[in-house]
Coordinates of C-alpha atoms in Angstrom, one line a residue:
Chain A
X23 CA 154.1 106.5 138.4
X24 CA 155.9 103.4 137.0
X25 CA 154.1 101.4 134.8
X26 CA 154.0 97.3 134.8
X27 CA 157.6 96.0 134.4
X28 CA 159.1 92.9 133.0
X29 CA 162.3 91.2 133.3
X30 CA 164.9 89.9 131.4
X31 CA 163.6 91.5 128.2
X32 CA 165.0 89.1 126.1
X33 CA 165.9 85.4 126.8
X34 CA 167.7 82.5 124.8
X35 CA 167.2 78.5 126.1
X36 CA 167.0 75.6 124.9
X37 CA 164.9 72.6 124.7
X38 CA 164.3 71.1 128.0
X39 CA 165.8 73.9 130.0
X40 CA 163.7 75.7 132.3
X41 CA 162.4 79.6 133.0
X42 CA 161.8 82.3 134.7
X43 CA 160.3 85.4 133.7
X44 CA 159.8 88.2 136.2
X45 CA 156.7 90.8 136.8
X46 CA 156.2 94.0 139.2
X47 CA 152.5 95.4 138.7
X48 CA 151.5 98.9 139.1
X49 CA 151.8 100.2 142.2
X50 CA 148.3 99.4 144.3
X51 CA 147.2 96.8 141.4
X52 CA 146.5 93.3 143.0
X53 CA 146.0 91.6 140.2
X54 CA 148.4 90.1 137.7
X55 CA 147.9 88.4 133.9
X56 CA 149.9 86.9 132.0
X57 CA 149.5 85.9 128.6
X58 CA 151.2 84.5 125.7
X59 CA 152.0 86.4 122.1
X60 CA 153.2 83.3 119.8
X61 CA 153.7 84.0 116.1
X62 CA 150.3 83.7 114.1
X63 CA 148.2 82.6 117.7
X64 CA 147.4 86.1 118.8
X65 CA 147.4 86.4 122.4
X66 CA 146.6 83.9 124.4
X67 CA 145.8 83.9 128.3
X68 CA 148.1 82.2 130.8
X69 CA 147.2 82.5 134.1
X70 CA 145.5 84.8 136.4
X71 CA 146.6 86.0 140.0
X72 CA 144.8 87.9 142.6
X73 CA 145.8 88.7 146.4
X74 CA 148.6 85.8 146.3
X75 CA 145.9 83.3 145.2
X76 CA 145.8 81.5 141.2
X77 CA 142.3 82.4 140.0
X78 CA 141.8 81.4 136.5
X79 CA 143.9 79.5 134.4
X80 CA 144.5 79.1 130.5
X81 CA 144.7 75.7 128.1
X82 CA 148.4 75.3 128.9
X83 CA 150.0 72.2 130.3
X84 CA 151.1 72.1 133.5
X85 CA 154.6 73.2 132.9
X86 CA 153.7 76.3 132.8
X87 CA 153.2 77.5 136.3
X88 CA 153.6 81.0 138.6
X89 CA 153.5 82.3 141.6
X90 CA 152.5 86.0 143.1
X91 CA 154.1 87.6 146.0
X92 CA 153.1 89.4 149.2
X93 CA 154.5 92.5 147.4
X94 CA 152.1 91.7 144.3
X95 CA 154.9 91.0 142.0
X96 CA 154.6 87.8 140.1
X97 CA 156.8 84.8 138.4
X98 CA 155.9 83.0 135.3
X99 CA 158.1 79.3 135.4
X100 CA 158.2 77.0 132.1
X101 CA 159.5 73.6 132.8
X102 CA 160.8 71.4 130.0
X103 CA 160.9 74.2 127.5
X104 CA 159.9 73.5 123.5
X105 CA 160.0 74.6 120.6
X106 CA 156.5 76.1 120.1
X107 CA 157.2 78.1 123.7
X108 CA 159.1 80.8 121.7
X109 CA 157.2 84.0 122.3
X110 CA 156.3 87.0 123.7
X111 CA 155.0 87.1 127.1
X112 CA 153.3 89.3 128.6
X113 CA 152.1 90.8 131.7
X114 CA 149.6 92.8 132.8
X115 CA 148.5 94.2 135.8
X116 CA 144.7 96.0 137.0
X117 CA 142.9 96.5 140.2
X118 CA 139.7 95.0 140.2
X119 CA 137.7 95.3 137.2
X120 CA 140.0 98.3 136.0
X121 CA 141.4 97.8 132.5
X122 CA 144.6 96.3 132.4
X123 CA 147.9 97.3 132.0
X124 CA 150.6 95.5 130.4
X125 CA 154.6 95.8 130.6
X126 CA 156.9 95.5 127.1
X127 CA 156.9 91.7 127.2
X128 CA 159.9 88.4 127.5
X129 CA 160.7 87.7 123.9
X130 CA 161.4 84.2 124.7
X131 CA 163.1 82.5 122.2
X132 CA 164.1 78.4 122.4
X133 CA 166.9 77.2 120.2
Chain B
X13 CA 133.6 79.9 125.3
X14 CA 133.8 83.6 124.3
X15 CA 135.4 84.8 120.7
X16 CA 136.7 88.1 119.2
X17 CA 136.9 88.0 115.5
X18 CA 139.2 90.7 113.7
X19 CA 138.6 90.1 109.8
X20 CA 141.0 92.8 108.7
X21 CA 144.5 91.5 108.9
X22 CA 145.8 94.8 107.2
X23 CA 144.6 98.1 106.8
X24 CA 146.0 101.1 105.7
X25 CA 144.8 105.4 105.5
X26 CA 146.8 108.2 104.4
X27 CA 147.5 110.6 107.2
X28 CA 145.2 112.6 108.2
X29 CA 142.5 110.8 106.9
X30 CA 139.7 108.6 108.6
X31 CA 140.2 104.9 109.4
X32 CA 137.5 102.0 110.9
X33 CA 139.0 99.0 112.3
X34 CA 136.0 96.2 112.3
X35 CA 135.5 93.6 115.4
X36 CA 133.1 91.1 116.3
X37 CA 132.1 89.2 119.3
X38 CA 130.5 86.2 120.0
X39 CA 129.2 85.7 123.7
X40 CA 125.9 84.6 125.5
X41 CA 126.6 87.1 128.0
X42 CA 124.7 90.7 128.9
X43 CA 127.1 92.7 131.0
X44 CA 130.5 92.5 129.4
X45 CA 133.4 95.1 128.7
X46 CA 135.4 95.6 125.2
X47 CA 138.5 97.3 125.1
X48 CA 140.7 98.4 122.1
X49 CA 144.6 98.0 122.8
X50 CA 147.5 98.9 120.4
X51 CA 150.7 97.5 120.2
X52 CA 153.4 99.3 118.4
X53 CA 156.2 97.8 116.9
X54 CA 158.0 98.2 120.7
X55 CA 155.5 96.1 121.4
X56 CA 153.9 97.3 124.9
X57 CA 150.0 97.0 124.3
X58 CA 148.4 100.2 125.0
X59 CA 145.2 100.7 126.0
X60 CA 143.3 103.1 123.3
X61 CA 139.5 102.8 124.3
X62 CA 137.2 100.7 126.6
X63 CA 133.5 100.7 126.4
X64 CA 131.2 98.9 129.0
X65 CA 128.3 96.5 127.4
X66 CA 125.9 98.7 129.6
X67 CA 126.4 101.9 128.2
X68 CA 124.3 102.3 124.7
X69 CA 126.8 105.9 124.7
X70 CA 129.6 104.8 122.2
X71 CA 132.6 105.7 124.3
X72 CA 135.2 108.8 122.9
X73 CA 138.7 109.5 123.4
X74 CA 140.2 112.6 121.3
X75 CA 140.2 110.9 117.6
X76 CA 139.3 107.5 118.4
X77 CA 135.7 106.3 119.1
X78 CA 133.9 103.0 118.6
X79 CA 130.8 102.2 116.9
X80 CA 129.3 99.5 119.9
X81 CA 126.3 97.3 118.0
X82 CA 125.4 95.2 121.0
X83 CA 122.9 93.4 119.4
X84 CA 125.1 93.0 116.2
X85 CA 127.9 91.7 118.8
X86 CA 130.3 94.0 116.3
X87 CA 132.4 97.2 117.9
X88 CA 134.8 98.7 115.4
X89 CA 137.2 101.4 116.0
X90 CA 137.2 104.9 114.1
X91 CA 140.4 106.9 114.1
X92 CA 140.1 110.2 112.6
X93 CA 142.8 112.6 111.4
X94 CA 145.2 109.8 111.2
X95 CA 148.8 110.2 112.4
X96 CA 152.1 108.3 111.5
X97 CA 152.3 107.7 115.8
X98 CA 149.0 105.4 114.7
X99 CA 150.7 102.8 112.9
X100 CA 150.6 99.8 115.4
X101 CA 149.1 96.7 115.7
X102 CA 145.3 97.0 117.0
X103 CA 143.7 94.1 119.2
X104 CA 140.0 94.2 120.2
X105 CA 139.6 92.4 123.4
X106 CA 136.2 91.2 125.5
X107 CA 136.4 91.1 129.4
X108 CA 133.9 89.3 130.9
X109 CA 132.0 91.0 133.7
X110 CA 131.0 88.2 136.0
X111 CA 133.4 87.3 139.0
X112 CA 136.5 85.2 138.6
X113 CA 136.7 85.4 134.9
X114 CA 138.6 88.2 134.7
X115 CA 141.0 87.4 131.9
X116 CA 141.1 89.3 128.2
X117 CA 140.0 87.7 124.7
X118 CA 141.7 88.7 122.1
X119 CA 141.2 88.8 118.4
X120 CA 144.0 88.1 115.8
X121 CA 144.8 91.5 115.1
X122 CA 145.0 94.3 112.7
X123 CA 148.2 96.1 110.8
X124 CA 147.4 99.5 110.7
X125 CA 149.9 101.5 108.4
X126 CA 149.7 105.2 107.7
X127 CA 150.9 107.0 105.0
X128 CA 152.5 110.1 104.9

């Protein structure tokens, strides 16, 4: 069974460009996470999609945004992208309250 | 707001030998799960353990078990017979178990190195 998957692996931008990172879950999870990994902040929680709808949301500005698909799959957009925004994100995926499972990451880095 | 406190930033055990990896939590809730995940220098977090705030049983899987204090809010992670595969990045994490707040705390981290 293929396990949560991410794309691109890694990405270069610059200030004020804009993002998009890619997520398919397990197969049968309905659920997506995403959170971010910055250097010395630990992880931090994004956002929270279940069954197409946003459920929960993280202290981020609004420039960071998503989006989950009929097919589960999920998009993670950064608008206006800074400095501090270099990281790694990360997605996971779960059905219900099943633990979560999380893909290799976006090593996102802004120049 | 719920918090996960990891106060080792390093740790280290020769192989074979016996680590604990110490966690704390802070929450006012009763029914909440804890998980252990490690994240090797490839960098995909792994789930290692999870243990459900309802269970007093401290949860097992092959050489790693947890000591759960639930009224000491601590749950620290025992490896035994240590293996150089071990060497990772460990995060304790707290899941609430009340609806719609389903998202993962995490704590700071702890370097685990093994020595051969």
């Amino acid at each position: 069974e293929a396990g949560v998957t991410q794309s691109p692996t890694h990405l270069i931008k610059t200030r004020g460009q804009q993002v998009t990172l890619r997520c398919s879950p397990i197969s049968g999870h309905t659920s997506v996470y995403w959170y971010q990994q910055a250097l010395g902040l630990g992880l931090q929680f994004l956002l929270w999609y279940d069954e197409g709808e946003e459920r929960n949301r993280g202290n981020f500005p609004p420039r960071f945004s998503g989006r989950q698909f009929p097919n589960y799959s999920s998009e993670l957009n950064v608008n206006a992208l800074e400095l501090e925004d270099s990281a790694l994100y990360l997605c996971a995926s779960s059905l219900g309250h099943q633990p979560q499972h999380f893909g290799d990451g976006t090593r996102l880095s802004i120049l | 707001a719920q918090t996960v406190t990891q106060s080792q930033p390093e740790m280290s055990v020769q192989e074979a030998e016996t680590v604990t990896l110490s966690c704390t939590y802070d929450t006012s809730e009763s029914d909440y799960y804890l998980f252990w995940y490690k994240q090797p220098p490839s960098r995909q977090m792994i789930l290692v353990i999870r243990q459900e705030a309802y269970k007093q049983q401290n949860a097992t899987e092959n050489r790693f078990s947890v000591n759960f204090q639930k009224a000491a809010k601590s749950f620290s992670l025992k490896i035994s017979d240590s293996q150089l595969g071990d060497a990772a990045m460990y995060f304790c994490a707290y899941r609430s178990a009340e609806g719609g707040s389903e998202k993962l705390v995490f704590g700071k981290g702890t370097k685990l190195t093994v020595n051969p």
